[in-house]
Amino acid sequence: MTTLTWTEAAPGVWRATIGDSQALTPLSLIGADPRLEALKQMAKANPPFEWEEVRVDNSVSGRQMLTLPLSANEKLYGTGLQFMRMNQRGRTRYLRVNSDPKQDTGETHAPVPFYVSDRGYGVLIDTARAVTMHLGSALRLDETSAEDAKDRNRDAKWRATLPSARAEVRLPEEGADIYVFGGPSLGDAVSRYNLFCGGGTLPPKWGLGFWHRVPTLFNEEEALAEAMEFRRRDYPCDVIGLEPGWHSRSYPVTYEWDAERFPAPERFVRKLADNGFRVNLWEHPYVSPESELYPALKPLSGNYSVWGGLAPDYALPEARELYAKQHKEKHVAIGVSGYKLDECDGSELTNNSWMFPEHARFPSGLDGEQMRQVYGLMFQKMTNDLYRADNLRTCGLVRASNAAASSLPYVLYSDLYDHKQFIRALCNSSFSGLLWSPEVRRARSAEDWVRRMQTVCFSPLAMLNAWGDGTKPWSYPEVEPIIRRYIKLRMRLQPYLYTAFAAYHEKGIPPFRAMPFVVTPEELVHAEQQRMEAEKLNTTDGAYGKRVIPQWDDQYMFGDSLLVAPLVEGESERDVLLPSGSWIGFETGERHEGGGVIRVRAGLDTIPIFVRDGAVIPMMASQPHALRPGEKTQLEFVHFGSVAGSCLLYDDDGVTLDHENGACGWWKAEVTKTEEGGFQGVLSGDSKLPASYSSVKWRFAAIGLALHDE
Amino acid sequence: MTTLTWTEAAPGVWRATIGDSQALTPLSLIGADPRLEALKQMAKANPPFEWEEVRVDNSVSGRQMLTLPLSANEKLYGTGLQFMRMNQRGRTRYLRVNSDPKQDTGETHAPVPFYVSDRGYGVLIDTARAVTMHLGSALRLDETSAEDAKDRNRDAKWRATLPSARAEVRLPEEGADIYVFGGPSLGDAVSRYNLFCGGGTLPPKWGLGFWHRVPTLFNEEEALAEAMEFRRRDYPCDVIGLEPGWHSRSYPVTYEWDAERFPAPERFVRKLADNGFRVNLWEHPYVSPESELYPALKPLSGNYSVWGGLAPDYALPEARELYAKQHKEKHVAIGVSGYKLDECDGSELTNNSWMFPEHARFPSGLDGEQMRQVYGLMFQKMTNDLYRADNLRTCGLVRASNAAASSLPYVLYSDLYDHKQFIRALCNSSFSGLLWSPEVRRARSAEDWVRRMQTVCFSPLAMLNAWGDGTKPWSYPEVEPIIRRYIKLRMRLQPYLYTAFAAYHEKGIPPFRAMPFVVTPEELVHAEQQRMEAEKLNTTDGAYGKRVIPQWDDQYMFGDSLLVAPLVEGESERDVLLPSGSWIGFETGERHEGGGVIRVRAGLDTIPIFVRDGAVIPMMASQPHALRPGEKTQLEFVHFGSVAGSCLLYDDDGVTLDHENGACGWWKAEVTKTEEGGFQGVLSGDSKLPASYSSVKWRFAAIGLALHDE
């Protein structure tokens, strides 16, 4: 047993070092400054346990086991982009990057060795290696009591997994830094984590618009025509994404424009810009022998090839410089706005073997295991830095991430999951400083299409990815009006959503939050029981007769005031857990009492969304694309329900980093009752009006948005 | 780079030691004597490569990489009980025990670090640790040529996995013994492996009969009544299996009879024996606090509990003695014939977390990783030794295995797979000294039921496992005659099947063999091409547009002369690859020319089986149960087709180990043409007739078995 020495690394954040701190870790790689001022302003946090309860055991050969205490009914969340469950307590999480995780092992595109407890604290292992966390899943014999053993022949209480009162973490051989984040609440612990990692990302305004990716072999005329079709058909769209076909060679890639399909890329990007479109380029890490970068990168690469190309070692500054120089010249300089970083989540433990092996070696000294774990982080940082150098924000997609990614303007994606898993991943991302896009592709039916489109419009990144099938928002004519309305509604909510991201940036509060952020552990247990009762009739026993406790992992907060409870294909009603207080159907106007579970029906034209009674939602008229610097529109505050309320509003230029130097502002909209029993609204703040808005309109006591109100 | 020193450990078997040999390995645990005489009689084998081409690289921290050369189109088979593919070339195999492998990672119930090549050699890593084998799946950059990189935008030849010319094995930290098995053929390499591991198992005759497992909470009257129903309805049955309910407590277990359900176990077992039934008891490794064994085993157990029970350390002789003493007194002494060893394949990387963790420690010094890898082997050996001590054979089921298991009378099982995977696992088992039962449970339909029953009757262990659903062979009345006929056909083939197992025992030749044993690599490539052409119309591209090369992993040899090509639910015809020569439909009599692919139709009442022209199949009349010592019946040699032929026949008492001391015999049945153009048969051998048979009947030039010929 080793005793750990804890120091307070930041307010409410404690650190202990076990073994040698590794040279390259997620925190050191990203290197963001903790937002100490914001951390100081939080409620004081005490260490969540007695430090002597946290122990390290060296007795297993070559590996050190970290042990942390757990209480009886404590729930644990996080560990990255998990698709299979929300509460990770009682599970062993094998936090290794995996591009195609099919089972509930903990492996995923973004395995983050960080968990948060409903008791209000978080634990991070800062390492570039794969970590195994036994989150109360392994019961020591000396802590087993005779009552733990049940007779499955007779006892219905028998369960496949016995809870244990300790989390055990198998540490890397080299050791690692351990961080404990205080609360007092679960949300506070997550905010502390995000602030310690530099604060949440504030994407450019255009990043929150609608994205469309065109078929992979489209040429510039075809891509341009498809973009203009959005304008012609009155669908908002901000970003056109190009897929592998823009490269002169792909799998592996060149990062060079294909001369046939894109003979004049600068003109192409400019034409799109003239019409309010940004360009996002797909790429992956593996460099083709045909790329001009190849000869210089070859000695700076790992000793295994991928698809015949290089896997460069971007832990080396020389390699980063080569990558940056080329990307700057070929893409950034002509106006490309960002990247989709694919296949940085390779693993051979899938149905394809294409990744470099774990035993690969890189010139910097990293091995394949480490490089796989942080490859996604490296690309996020490199591409983000490209734009920071020009005082610009970017926004992109990435298929791999890890810890310390909160401040990076990247959204995770993959198409390997079903709609329910997409929603669960969206919920789970909120615990680990991640964002997730439940992107839409070709659907099974018009119903499936609408349900997926509704969900994606209330997600961090609203994208239709038609790279392989050529789908367009208007591909299902019978439901086209529904699709258009929701894409426009997302656009109309931009003032609200952008403000939620500003709170992520400045206070570490995730813009999308799972239910444990907004209900107490006791309320959640109660709601789980209700759901278990309701679902009992449908339950069949699995091989181990296990009773699955239903989790509230299919609904989430969109900002502070809206609760989204998507329906999936085949559903026309569902249970919704409403936090305490009164709630109003955002579009239906129906009033519900919260503090429990309600049953909601909704036709295909509606996604169930609930707004708090008294909430004030800053909105604007729908635009073809997000407001660019200098563009203005009318701001509308929509106040819902019957009681007074208020909201904050954030604004800045939406594209540069000037906000980091104060070129931004916060406003407060306050709705109070008048003596006559009506309502009145007052906007106060850094100036009379945010620069993006020409005027303000108020709407009081709304009973839901009218369905066709645009 | 370390140079290895190779010594010839047995004829055609070479060994090199890397690092420290581990104390406990599969070979040392089983401790079987290699069958040196049989190895000496094989064709001479040369080392398959220049020894200097086999290298060990120490440069990756803590781990040693073993590298072996591969030729361009070489195929690799084996690595244990694989469900997802047959040719493992181009795959990374992560050979860790896993009770619920859902993806093609190499993880499985029985991961065997042994592969065989179609170039006629095999490689074994003898270790109790999980081994990762990169079987030509990782391409070193210095071996990558510019032509390896293809442009996926334009080139249809692009593939997700690039082949590499080396197998790379990540060895355990401690090192391991490496064995290379010579050929000259693939089958010879497998035979050498089996002989080196002590020879294949020869189960008791009753093990080859039909098995039935009754519902888990049946009491002794119910179990007895269900057994007698087999006799009443004229279904052969040799073994009645009891599931968890026979234990006084289960999950964890006591190994003690439940006093309510089984008040008089000795009488129960005797009554079954009087009617020709054997009893097989389900158990698992985890000992309940209610077991009389608990107090003495507790200090001899791992430091983590499973389901509240002990995970005993059976690497310790004291622990083995406690287990053996109790099992002997409570089960073996009253006539129980064997065990079904469940859940010795635990892993937390599944949808349940119940196994002791990898970092568990055991008093013998083994850790959790090692214990998981060899737990199944330990139970096979312990239970087999219980019977060997009484000069008896046993036969049982086990859910985990590893290398060196060829000589153990255990058949692997699990219900987590579909019918095609069941068949593929049966094929793949033949490469690694394993046996697999595609056991039948409740089916989706009468058609599914018949197709599964047909397959299981032509598998190593023909079992209906009704533990959870109470299915019986007569549960689908509309197809009952088909089921009865195939269970009887299996019984009638017992002389043939028993002889095939004797060849496994004495010559190491697997009784069930995948197609690479019987066609040349070139023939196989040709047949794959044919299948690819045939299936082209149904192919849709996956995410990586990969072209899947169809494998002939859905048909197999049953002994030397019968080729089984099962149909699954929904199929009424299929392609069959026939080795060169003429073949005859075993039941249909239809004649086919081999050396290529044929299309075969078969109604629900028929499983396509093909017999070689001229083959002589030793059969007997169907019996209610296998012949017991002293029981005799008529032997029938059925000669098929139009040319002369012969077969061997093995016999012994069927239950004891006396055959190991020579109490057994081989006979040869030879069918030759008479001058009149007819056929005649001569039986020659150690005595006039094998002791099990009262007389001999010959049938010549059979044009298939008549469908209702019993």
PDB file of N, CA and C in Angstrom, chain A residues 618-653:
ATOM      1  N   PRO A 618     -34.602  33.287 -25.542  1.00  0.00           N
ATOM      2  CA  PRO A 618     -34.211  34.256 -26.582  1.00  0.00           C
ATOM      3  C   PRO A 618     -34.180  33.571 -27.944  1.00  0.00           C
ATOM      4  N   MET A 619     -34.902  34.130 -28.864  1.00  0.00           N
ATOM      5  CA  MET A 619     -35.008  33.545 -30.209  1.00  0.00           C
ATOM      6  C   MET A 619     -34.816  34.628 -31.257  1.00  0.00           C
ATOM      7  N   MET A 620     -34.767  34.190 -32.510  1.00  0.00           N
ATOM      8  CA  MET A 620     -34.698  35.166 -33.599  1.00  0.00           C
ATOM      9  C   MET A 620     -35.464  34.599 -34.785  1.00  0.00           C
ATOM     10  N   ALA A 621     -35.673  35.419 -35.772  1.00  0.00           N
ATOM     11  CA  ALA A 621     -36.321  34.916 -36.984  1.00  0.00           C
ATOM     12  C   ALA A 621     -35.369  33.948 -37.671  1.00  0.00           C
ATOM     13  N   SER A 622     -35.938  32.916 -38.337  1.00  0.00           N
ATOM     14  CA  SER A 622     -35.081  31.967 -39.038  1.00  0.00           C
ATOM     15  C   SER A 622     -34.324  32.684 -40.152  1.00  0.00           C
ATOM     16  N   GLN A 623     -33.068  32.304 -40.354  1.00  0.00           N
ATOM     17  CA  GLN A 623     -32.196  32.889 -41.360  1.00  0.00           C
ATOM     18  C   GLN A 623     -31.736  31.777 -42.310  1.00  0.00           C
ATOM     19  N   PRO A 624     -31.305  32.116 -43.500  1.00  0.00           N
ATOM     20  CA  PRO A 624     -30.729  31.078 -44.378  1.00  0.00           C
ATOM     21  C   PRO A 624     -29.449  30.484 -43.771  1.00  0.00           C
ATOM     22  N   HIS A 625     -28.760  31.316 -42.991  1.00  0.00           N
ATOM     23  CA  HIS A 625     -27.517  30.869 -42.349  1.00  0.00           C
ATOM     24  C   HIS A 625     -27.310  31.731 -41.111  1.00  0.00           C
ATOM     25  N   ALA A 626     -26.379  31.310 -40.245  1.00  0.00           N
ATOM     26  CA  ALA A 626     -26.141  32.057 -39.004  1.00  0.00           C
ATOM     27  C   ALA A 626     -25.716  33.492 -39.324  1.00  0.00           C
ATOM     28  N   LEU A 627     -25.996  34.385 -38.383  1.00  0.00           N
ATOM     29  CA  LEU A 627     -25.616  35.786 -38.572  1.00  0.00           C
ATOM     30  C   LEU A 627     -24.103  35.906 -38.652  1.00  0.00           C
ATOM     31  N   ARG A 628     -23.660  36.639 -39.684  1.00  0.00           N
ATOM     32  CA  ARG A 628     -22.240  36.902 -39.825  1.00  0.00           C
ATOM     33  C   ARG A 628     -21.938  38.262 -39.200  1.00  0.00           C
ATOM     34  N   PRO A 629     -20.672  38.540 -38.884  1.00  0.00           N
ATOM     35  CA  PRO A 629     -20.371  39.838 -38.270  1.00  0.00           C
ATOM     36  C   PRO A 629     -20.972  40.963 -39.116  1.00  0.00           C
ATOM     37  N   GLY A 630     -21.668  41.853 -38.448  1.00  0.00           N
ATOM     38  CA  GLY A 630     -22.278  42.964 -39.167  1.00  0.00           C
ATOM     39  C   GLY A 630     -23.720  42.716 -39.548  1.00  0.00           C
ATOM     40  N   GLU A 631     -24.123  41.452 -39.672  1.00  0.00           N
ATOM     41  CA  GLU A 631     -25.519  41.150 -39.985  1.00  0.00           C
ATOM     42  C   GLU A 631     -26.353  41.249 -38.713  1.00  0.00           C
ATOM     43  N   LYS A 632     -27.568  41.735 -38.891  1.00  0.00           N
ATOM     44  CA  LYS A 632     -28.461  41.935 -37.740  1.00  0.00           C
ATOM     45  C   LYS A 632     -29.844  41.396 -38.054  1.00  0.00           C
ATOM     46  N   THR A 633     -30.545  41.039 -37.008  1.00  0.00           N
ATOM     47  CA  THR A 633     -31.949  40.654 -37.161  1.00  0.00           C
ATOM     48  C   THR A 633     -32.683  41.016 -35.874  1.00  0.00           C
ATOM     49  N   GLN A 634     -33.985  40.763 -35.893  1.00  0.00           N
ATOM     50  CA  GLN A 634     -34.750  41.084 -34.698  1.00  0.00           C
ATOM     51  C   GLN A 634     -34.586  39.978 -33.643  1.00  0.00           C
ATOM     52  N   LEU A 635     -34.429  40.394 -32.400  1.00  0.00           N
ATOM     53  CA  LEU A 635     -34.341  39.473 -31.272  1.00  0.00           C
ATOM     54  C   LEU A 635     -35.718  39.357 -30.654  1.00  0.00           C
ATOM     55  N   GLU A 636     -36.103  38.147 -30.309  1.00  0.00           N
ATOM     56  CA  GLU A 636     -37.403  37.981 -29.665  1.00  0.00           C
ATOM     57  C   GLU A 636     -37.232  37.196 -28.371  1.00  0.00           C
ATOM     58  N   PHE A 637     -37.762  37.746 -27.279  1.00  0.00           N
ATOM     59  CA  PHE A 637     -37.792  36.984 -26.033  1.00  0.00           C
ATOM     60  C   PHE A 637     -39.183  36.385 -25.892  1.00  0.00           C
ATOM     61  N   VAL A 638     -39.225  35.046 -25.861  1.00  0.00           N
ATOM     62  CA  VAL A 638     -40.515  34.378 -25.692  1.00  0.00           C
ATOM     63  C   VAL A 638     -40.598  33.876 -24.262  1.00  0.00           C
ATOM     64  N   HIS A 639     -41.538  34.447 -23.539  1.00  0.00           N
ATOM     65  CA  HIS A 639     -41.756  34.057 -22.150  1.00  0.00           C
ATOM     66  C   HIS A 639     -42.918  33.077 -22.109  1.00  0.00           C
ATOM     67  N   PHE A 640     -42.726  31.979 -21.372  1.00  0.00           N
ATOM     68  CA  PHE A 640     -43.732  30.902 -21.358  1.00  0.00           C
ATOM     69  C   PHE A 640     -44.434  30.832 -20.008  1.00  0.00           C
ATOM     70  N   GLY A 641     -45.709  30.592 -20.054  1.00  0.00           N
ATOM     71  CA  GLY A 641     -46.435  30.199 -18.858  1.00  0.00           C
ATOM     72  C   GLY A 641     -46.991  31.336 -18.057  1.00  0.00           C
ATOM     73  N   SER A 642     -47.034  31.152 -16.741  1.00  0.00           N
ATOM     74  CA  SER A 642     -47.856  32.008 -15.883  1.00  0.00           C
ATOM     75  C   SER A 642     -47.094  32.709 -14.787  1.00  0.00           C
ATOM     76  N   VAL A 643     -45.801  32.441 -14.669  1.00  0.00           N
ATOM     77  CA  VAL A 643     -45.054  33.113 -13.600  1.00  0.00           C
ATOM     78  C   VAL A 643     -43.928  33.956 -14.200  1.00  0.00           C
ATOM     79  N   ALA A 644     -43.405  34.837 -13.374  1.00  0.00           N
ATOM     80  CA  ALA A 644     -42.308  35.696 -13.811  1.00  0.00           C
ATOM     81  C   ALA A 644     -41.055  34.858 -14.048  1.00  0.00           C
ATOM     82  N   GLY A 645     -40.113  35.412 -14.809  1.00  0.00           N
ATOM     83  CA  GLY A 645     -38.889  34.663 -15.058  1.00  0.00           C
ATOM     84  C   GLY A 645     -37.857  35.527 -15.747  1.00  0.00           C
ATOM     85  N   SER A 646     -36.722  34.925 -16.003  1.00  0.00           N
ATOM     86  CA  SER A 646     -35.660  35.701 -16.638  1.00  0.00           C
ATOM     87  C   SER A 646     -34.731  34.759 -17.386  1.00  0.00           C
ATOM     88  N   CYS A 647     -33.886  35.347 -18.211  1.00  0.00           N
ATOM     89  CA  CYS A 647     -32.843  34.544 -18.854  1.00  0.00           C
ATOM     90  C   CYS A 647     -31.648  35.429 -19.112  1.00  0.00           C
ATOM     91  N   LEU A 648     -30.520  34.769 -19.352  1.00  0.00           N
ATOM     92  CA  LEU A 648     -29.322  35.476 -19.773  1.00  0.00           C
ATOM     93  C   LEU A 648     -29.191  35.368 -21.285  1.00  0.00           C
ATOM     94  N   LEU A 649     -28.477  36.318 -21.842  1.00  0.00           N
ATOM     95  CA  LEU A 649     -28.191  36.275 -23.274  1.00  0.00           C
ATOM     96  C   LEU A 649     -26.741  36.685 -23.466  1.00  0.00           C
ATOM     97  N   TYR A 650     -26.069  35.900 -24.275  1.00  0.00           N
ATOM     98  CA  TYR A 650     -24.668  36.184 -24.562  1.00  0.00           C
ATOM     99  C   TYR A 650     -24.548  36.563 -26.026  1.00  0.00           C
ATOM    100  N   ASP A 651     -23.621  37.449 -26.338  1.00  0.00           N
ATOM    101  CA  ASP A 651     -23.363  37.735 -27.749  1.00  0.00           C
ATOM    102  C   ASP A 651     -21.921  38.184 -27.968  1.00  0.00           C
ATOM    103  N   ASP A 652     -21.429  37.898 -29.147  1.00  0.00           N
ATOM    104  CA  ASP A 652     -20.131  38.398 -29.605  1.00  0.00           C
ATOM    105  C   ASP A 652     -20.147  38.344 -31.124  1.00  0.00           C
ATOM    106  N   ASP A 653     -18.973  38.502 -31.756  1.00  0.00           N
ATOM    107  CA  ASP A 653     -18.986  38.553 -33.223  1.00  0.00           C
ATOM    108  C   ASP A 653     -19.254  37.196 -33.870  1.00  0.00           C
TER     109      ASP A 653
END
